[in-house]
mmCIF file of C-alpha atoms in Angstrom:
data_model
loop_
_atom_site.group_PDB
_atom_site.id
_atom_site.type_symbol
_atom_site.label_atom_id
_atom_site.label_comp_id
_atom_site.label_asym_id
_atom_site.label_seq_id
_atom_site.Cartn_x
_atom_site.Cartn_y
_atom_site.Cartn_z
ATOM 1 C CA UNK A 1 50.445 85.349 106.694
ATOM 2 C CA UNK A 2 49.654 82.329 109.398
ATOM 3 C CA UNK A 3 53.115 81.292 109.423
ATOM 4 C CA UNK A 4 54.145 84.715 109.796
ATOM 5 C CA UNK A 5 51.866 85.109 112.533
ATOM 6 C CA UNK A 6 52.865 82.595 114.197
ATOM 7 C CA UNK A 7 56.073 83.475 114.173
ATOM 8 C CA UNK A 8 55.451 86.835 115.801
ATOM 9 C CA UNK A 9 54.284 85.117 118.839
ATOM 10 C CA UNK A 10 57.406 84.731 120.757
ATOM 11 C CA UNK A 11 59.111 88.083 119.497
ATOM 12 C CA UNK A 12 60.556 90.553 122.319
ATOM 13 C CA UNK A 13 62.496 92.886 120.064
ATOM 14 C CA UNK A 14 62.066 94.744 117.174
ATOM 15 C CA UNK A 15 65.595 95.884 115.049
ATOM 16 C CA UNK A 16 64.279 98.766 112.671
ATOM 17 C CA UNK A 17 66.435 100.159 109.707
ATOM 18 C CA UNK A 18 65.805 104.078 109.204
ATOM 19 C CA UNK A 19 66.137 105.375 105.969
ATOM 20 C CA UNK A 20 63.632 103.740 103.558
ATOM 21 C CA UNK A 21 61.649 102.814 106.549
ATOM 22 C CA UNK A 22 61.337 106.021 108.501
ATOM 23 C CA UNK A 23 62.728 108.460 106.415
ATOM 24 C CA UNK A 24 63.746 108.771 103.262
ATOM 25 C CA UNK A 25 66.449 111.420 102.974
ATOM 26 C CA UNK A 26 66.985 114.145 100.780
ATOM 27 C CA UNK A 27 66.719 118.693 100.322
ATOM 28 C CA UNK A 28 66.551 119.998 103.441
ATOM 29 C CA UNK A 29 66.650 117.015 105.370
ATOM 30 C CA UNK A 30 63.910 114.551 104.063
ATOM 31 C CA UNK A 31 60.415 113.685 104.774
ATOM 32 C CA UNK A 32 58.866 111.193 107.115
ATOM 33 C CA UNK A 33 57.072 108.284 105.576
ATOM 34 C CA UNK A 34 53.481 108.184 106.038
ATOM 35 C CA UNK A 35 52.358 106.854 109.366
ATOM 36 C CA UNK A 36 56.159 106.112 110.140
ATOM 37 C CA UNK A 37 56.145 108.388 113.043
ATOM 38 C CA UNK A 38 53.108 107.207 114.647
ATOM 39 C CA UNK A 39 54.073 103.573 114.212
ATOM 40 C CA UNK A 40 57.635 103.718 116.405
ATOM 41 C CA UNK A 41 55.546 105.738 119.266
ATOM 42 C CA UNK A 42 53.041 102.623 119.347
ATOM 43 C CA UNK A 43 56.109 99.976 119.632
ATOM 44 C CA UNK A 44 57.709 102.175 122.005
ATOM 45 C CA UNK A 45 54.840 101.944 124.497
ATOM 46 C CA UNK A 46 54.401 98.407 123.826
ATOM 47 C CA UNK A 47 56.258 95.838 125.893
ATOM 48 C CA UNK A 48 58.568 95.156 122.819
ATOM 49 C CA UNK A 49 62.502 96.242 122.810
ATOM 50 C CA UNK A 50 62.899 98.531 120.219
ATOM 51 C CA UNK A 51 66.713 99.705 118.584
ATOM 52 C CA UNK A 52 67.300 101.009 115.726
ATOM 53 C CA UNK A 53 69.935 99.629 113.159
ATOM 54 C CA UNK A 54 71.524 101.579 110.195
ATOM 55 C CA UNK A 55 74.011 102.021 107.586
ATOM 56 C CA UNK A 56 73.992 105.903 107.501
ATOM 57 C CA UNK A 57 77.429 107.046 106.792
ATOM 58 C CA UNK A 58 76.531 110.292 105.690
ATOM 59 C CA UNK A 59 75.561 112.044 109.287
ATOM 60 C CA UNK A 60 77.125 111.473 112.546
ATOM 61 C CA UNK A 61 74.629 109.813 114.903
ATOM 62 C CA UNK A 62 74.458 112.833 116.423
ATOM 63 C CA UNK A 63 73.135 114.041 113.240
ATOM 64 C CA UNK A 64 71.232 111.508 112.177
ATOM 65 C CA UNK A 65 69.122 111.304 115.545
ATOM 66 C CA UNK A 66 68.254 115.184 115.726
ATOM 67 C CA UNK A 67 67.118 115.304 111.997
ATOM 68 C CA UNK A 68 64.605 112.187 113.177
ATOM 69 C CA UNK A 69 63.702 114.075 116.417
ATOM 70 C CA UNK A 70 63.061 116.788 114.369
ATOM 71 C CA UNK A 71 60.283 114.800 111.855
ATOM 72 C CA UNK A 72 58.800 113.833 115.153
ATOM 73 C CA UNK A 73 60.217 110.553 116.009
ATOM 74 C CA UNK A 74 61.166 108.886 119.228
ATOM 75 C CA UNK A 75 64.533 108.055 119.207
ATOM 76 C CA UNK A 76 67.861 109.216 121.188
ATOM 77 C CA UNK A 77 71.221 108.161 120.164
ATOM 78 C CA UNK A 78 71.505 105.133 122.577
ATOM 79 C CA UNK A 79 68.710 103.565 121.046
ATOM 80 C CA UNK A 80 71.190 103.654 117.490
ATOM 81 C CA UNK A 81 73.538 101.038 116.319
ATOM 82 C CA UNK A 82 75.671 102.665 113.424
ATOM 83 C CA UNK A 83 78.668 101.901 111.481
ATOM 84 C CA UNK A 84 80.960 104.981 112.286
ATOM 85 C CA UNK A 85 81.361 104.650 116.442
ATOM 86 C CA UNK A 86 81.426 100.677 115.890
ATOM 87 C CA UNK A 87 84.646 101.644 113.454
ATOM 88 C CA UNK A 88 85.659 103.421 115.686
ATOM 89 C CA UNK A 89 86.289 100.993 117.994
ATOM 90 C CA UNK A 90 87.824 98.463 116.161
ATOM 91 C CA UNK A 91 90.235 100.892 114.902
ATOM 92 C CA UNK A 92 91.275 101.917 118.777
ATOM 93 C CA UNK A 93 91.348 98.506 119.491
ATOM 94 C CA UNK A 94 93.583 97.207 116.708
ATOM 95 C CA UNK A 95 96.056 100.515 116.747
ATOM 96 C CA UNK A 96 95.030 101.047 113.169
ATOM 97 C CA UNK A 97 95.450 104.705 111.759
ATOM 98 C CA UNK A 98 93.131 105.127 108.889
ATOM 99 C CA UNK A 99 93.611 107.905 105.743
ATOM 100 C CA UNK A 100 89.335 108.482 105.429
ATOM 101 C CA UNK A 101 87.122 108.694 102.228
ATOM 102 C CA UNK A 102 83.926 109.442 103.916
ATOM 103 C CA UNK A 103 81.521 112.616 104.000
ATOM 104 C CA UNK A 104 82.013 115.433 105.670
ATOM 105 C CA UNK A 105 78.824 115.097 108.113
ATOM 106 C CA UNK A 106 80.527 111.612 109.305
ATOM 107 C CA UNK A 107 84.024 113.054 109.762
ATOM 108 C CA UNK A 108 83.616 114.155 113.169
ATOM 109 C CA UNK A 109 83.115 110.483 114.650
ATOM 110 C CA UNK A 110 86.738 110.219 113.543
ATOM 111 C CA UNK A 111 87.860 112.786 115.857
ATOM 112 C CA UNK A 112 89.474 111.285 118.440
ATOM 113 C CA UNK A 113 91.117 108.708 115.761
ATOM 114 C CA UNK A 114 94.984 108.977 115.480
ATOM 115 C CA UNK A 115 95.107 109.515 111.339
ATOM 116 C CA UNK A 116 98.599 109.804 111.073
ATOM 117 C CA UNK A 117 100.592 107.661 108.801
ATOM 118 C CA UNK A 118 97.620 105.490 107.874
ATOM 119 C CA UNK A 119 97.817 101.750 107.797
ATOM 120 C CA UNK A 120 94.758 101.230 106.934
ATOM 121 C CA UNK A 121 91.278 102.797 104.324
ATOM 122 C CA UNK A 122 88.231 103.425 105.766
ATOM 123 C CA UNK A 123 85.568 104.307 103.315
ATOM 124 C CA UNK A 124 82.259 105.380 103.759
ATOM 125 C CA UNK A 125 79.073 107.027 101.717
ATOM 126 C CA UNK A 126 81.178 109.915 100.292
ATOM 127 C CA UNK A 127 78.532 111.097 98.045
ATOM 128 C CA UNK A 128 80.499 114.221 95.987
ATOM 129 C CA UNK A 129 83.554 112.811 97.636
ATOM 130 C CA UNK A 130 83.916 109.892 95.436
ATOM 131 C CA UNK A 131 85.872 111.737 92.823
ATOM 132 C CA UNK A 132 89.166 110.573 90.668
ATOM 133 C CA UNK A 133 91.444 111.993 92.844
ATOM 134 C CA UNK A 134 90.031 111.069 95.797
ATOM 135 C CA UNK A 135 89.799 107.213 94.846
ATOM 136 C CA UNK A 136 92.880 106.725 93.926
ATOM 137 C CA UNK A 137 94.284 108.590 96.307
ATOM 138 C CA UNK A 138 92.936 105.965 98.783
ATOM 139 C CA UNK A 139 94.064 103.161 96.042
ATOM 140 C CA UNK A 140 97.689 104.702 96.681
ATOM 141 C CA UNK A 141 97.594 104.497 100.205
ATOM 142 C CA UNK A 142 96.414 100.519 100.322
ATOM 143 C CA UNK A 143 98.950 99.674 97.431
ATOM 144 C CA UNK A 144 101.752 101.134 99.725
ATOM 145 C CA UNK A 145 100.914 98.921 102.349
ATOM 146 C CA UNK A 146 102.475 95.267 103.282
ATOM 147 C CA UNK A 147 99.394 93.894 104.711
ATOM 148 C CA UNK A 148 96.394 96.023 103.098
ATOM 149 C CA UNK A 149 93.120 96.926 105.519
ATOM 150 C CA UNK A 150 90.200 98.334 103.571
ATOM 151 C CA UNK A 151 87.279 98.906 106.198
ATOM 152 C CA UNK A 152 83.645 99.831 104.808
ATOM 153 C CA UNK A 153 80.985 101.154 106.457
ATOM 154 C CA UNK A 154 78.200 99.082 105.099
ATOM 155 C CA UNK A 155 78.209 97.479 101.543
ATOM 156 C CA UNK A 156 75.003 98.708 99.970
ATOM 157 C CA UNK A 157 74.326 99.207 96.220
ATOM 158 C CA UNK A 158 72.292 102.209 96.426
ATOM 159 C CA UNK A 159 69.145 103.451 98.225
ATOM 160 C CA UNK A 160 66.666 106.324 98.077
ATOM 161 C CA UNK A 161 66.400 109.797 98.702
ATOM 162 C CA UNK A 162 63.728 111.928 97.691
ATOM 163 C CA UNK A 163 64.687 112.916 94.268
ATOM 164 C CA UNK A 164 65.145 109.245 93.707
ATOM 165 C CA UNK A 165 67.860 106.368 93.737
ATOM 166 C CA UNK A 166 71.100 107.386 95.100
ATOM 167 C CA UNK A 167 74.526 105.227 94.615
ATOM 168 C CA UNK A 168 75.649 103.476 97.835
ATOM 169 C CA UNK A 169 79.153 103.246 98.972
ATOM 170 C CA UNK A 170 79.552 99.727 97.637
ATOM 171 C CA UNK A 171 80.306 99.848 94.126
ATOM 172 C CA UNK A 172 83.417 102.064 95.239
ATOM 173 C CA UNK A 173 83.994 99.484 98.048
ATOM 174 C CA UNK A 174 84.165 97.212 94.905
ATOM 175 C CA UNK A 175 86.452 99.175 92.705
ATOM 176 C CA UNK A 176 89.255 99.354 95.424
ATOM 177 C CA UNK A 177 88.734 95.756 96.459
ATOM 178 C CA UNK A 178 89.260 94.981 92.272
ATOM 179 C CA UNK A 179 92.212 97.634 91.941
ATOM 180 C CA UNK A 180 94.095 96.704 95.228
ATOM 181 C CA UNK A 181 93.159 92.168 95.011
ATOM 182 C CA UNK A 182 91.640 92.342 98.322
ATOM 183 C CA UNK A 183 88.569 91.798 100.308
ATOM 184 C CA UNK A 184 87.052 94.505 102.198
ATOM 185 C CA UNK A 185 85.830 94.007 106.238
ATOM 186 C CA UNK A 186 82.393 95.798 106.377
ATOM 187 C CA UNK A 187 81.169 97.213 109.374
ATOM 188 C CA UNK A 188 77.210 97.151 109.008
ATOM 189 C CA UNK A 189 74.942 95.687 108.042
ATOM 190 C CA UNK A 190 75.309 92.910 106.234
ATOM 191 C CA UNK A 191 77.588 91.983 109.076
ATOM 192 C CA UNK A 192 76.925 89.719 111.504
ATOM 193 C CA UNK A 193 78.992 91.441 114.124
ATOM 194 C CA UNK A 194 76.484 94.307 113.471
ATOM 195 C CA UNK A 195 73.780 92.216 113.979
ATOM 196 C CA UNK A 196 74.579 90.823 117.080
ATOM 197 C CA UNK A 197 75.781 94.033 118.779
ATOM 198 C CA UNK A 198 72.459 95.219 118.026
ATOM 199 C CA UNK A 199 70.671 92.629 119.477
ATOM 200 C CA UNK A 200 73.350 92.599 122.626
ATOM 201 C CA UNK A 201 72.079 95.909 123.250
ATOM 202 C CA UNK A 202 68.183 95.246 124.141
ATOM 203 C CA UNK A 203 69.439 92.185 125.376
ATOM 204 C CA UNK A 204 66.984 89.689 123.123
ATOM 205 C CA UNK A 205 68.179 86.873 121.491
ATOM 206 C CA UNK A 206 68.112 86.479 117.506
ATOM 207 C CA UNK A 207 64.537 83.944 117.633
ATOM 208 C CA UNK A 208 63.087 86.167 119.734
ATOM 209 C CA UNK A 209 63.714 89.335 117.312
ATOM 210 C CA UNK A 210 62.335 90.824 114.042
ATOM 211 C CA UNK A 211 64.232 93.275 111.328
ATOM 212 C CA UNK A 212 61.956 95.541 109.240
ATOM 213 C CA UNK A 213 64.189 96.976 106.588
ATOM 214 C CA UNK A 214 63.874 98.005 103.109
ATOM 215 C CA UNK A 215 66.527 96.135 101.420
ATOM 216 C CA UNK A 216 66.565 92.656 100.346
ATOM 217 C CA UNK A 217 69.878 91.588 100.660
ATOM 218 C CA UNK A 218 71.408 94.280 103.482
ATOM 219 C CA UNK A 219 68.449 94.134 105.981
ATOM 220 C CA UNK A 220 66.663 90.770 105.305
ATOM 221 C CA UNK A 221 69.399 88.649 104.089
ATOM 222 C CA UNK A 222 71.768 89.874 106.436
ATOM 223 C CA UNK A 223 68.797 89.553 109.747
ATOM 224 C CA UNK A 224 68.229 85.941 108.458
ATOM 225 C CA UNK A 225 71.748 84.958 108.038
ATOM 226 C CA UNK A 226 72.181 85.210 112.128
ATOM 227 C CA UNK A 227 68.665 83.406 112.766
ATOM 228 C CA UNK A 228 66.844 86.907 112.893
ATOM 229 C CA UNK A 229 63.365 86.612 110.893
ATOM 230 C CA UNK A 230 62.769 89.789 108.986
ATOM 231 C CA UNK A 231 60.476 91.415 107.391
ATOM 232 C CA UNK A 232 60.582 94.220 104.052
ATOM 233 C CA UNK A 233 58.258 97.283 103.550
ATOM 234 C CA UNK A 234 57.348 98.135 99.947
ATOM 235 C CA UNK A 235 59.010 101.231 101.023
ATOM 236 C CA UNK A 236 62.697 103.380 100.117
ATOM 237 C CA UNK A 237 64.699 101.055 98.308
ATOM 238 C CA UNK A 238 62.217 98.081 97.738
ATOM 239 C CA UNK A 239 61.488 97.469 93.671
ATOM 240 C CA UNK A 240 58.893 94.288 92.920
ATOM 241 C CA UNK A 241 61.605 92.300 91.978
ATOM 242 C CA UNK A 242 62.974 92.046 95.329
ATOM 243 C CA UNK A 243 59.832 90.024 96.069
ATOM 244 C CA UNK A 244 61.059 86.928 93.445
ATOM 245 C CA UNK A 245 64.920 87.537 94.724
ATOM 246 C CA UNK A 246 67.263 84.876 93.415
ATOM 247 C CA UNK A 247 68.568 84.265 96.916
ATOM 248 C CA UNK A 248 66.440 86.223 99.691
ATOM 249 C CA UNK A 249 63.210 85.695 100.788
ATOM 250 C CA UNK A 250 61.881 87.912 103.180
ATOM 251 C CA UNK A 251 59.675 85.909 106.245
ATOM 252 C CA UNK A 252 56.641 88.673 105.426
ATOM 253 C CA UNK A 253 56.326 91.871 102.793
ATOM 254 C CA UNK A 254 54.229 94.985 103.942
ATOM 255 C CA UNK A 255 53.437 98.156 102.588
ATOM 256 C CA UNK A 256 55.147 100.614 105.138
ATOM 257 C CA UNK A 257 56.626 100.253 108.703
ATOM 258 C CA UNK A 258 52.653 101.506 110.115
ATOM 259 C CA UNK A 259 51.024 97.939 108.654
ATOM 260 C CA UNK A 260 54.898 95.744 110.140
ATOM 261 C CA UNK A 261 53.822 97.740 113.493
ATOM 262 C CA UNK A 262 49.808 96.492 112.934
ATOM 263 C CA UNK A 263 51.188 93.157 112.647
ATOM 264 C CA UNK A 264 53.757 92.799 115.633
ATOM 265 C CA UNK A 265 51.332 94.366 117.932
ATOM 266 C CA UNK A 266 48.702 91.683 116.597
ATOM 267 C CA UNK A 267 50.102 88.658 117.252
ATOM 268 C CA UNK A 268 53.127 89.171 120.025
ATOM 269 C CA UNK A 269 50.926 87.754 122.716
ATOM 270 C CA UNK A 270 49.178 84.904 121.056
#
């Protein structure tokens, strides 16, 4: 961990996935991972920049941030970088009119979205959603149009709730991209864009910032890929191989957010 620790010196701001590293999700709203709570008070009354980064696409932020409020965390919803408002946003901005396949807890960020006549697929964690009908119903709709947009909101392969591993919305992502011959444009994280709004937002530059995530590829890769060092807890998502990944290494592997927090607060000054 020397490297690692010296790499900590010059961090300002911390970018901190939620589910898998706060949470993990599940019956009647999921628990809290141990010490998780406790660890985001300490880096909020350090002198670091703390903001939160994630691919939920299940809950509205709204949502999302009073479920964590009400397992005791500090968070509000401008401290949260999502997918949904960020689509959002590009859609208003390139007049695009999207038929949705997301949950129903995410629908509502879509409200003041013109849906009519869609040019466009957005697609999102649709958990019971992702039926037959509704798949192809989507496929329809892109195969109809001249110049296909399929927009997902993050790419992941699954993660974990507490009755255990969950599929993600990329494996549908997948199927449409095969069905239809195109590529998606994900909104998320691995995405660069969603990277770098986060990091806009506390206004810290990528070597001066950390990501503690849970997965390999969607939190570390993607952190690293824009200059971000990053960091995995051996919690959510995480499986030992992750640790002897083909293609990602993380900069530092910890047991749970608490020991990530131990460590920042450690060495930030030196």
């Amino acid at each position: 961990m020397a490297a690692w620790a010296e790499r900590l010196a010059g961090v300002r701001g911390v970018l901190l996935d939620i589910s898998g590293v706060l949470y993990d999700s599940g019956a009647g709203g999921g628990t809290a991972i141990a010490g998780s709570v406790e660890a985001v008070a300490r880096l909020k009354r350090s002198p670091l920049k703390v903001r939160f980064c994630t691919n939920e696409s299940q809950k509205s932020r709204r949502e999302l941030v009073g479920l964590l409020q009400r397992l005791g965390f500090d968070i509000s919803e401008e401290e949260v970088t999502a997918p949904a408002p960020a689509t959002c946003q590009i859609l208003k901005e390139r007049g695009l009119r999207p038929h949705l396949l997301v949950h129903d807890g995410v629908r509502s960020e879509f409200d003041d979205i013109d849906k009519s006549n869609p040019n466009c697929v957005v697609i999102a964690d649709a958990g019971e959603s992702f039926s037959y009908e509704n798949m192809n119903r989507a496929f329809r709709v892109l195969m109809e149009l001249e110049n296909p947009v399929l927009i997902s909101l993050g790419k992941g392969r699954y993660y974990k709730e507490t009755s255990g591993l969950m599929l993600d919305v990329g494996g549908y992502m997948k199927a449409l991209e095969y069905a239809c011959g195109i590529e998606a444009e994900v909104v998320g994280k691995p995405s660069p864009e969603f990277f770098k709004s986060a990091l806009q937002a506390i206004e810290v530059e990528a070597h001066q910032a950390v990501m503690i995530g849970d997965d390999i590829v969607g939190d570390v890769g993607g952190a690293q890929q824009c200059g971000i060092a990053a960091l995995q807890v051996r919690t959510g998502k995480f499986r030992p191989s992750d640790e002897h990944h083909p293609e990602v290494k993380a900069d530092g592997y910890v047991d749970n957010l608490a020991e990530a927090v131990d460590l920042l607060l450690q060495h930030m000054d030196k």
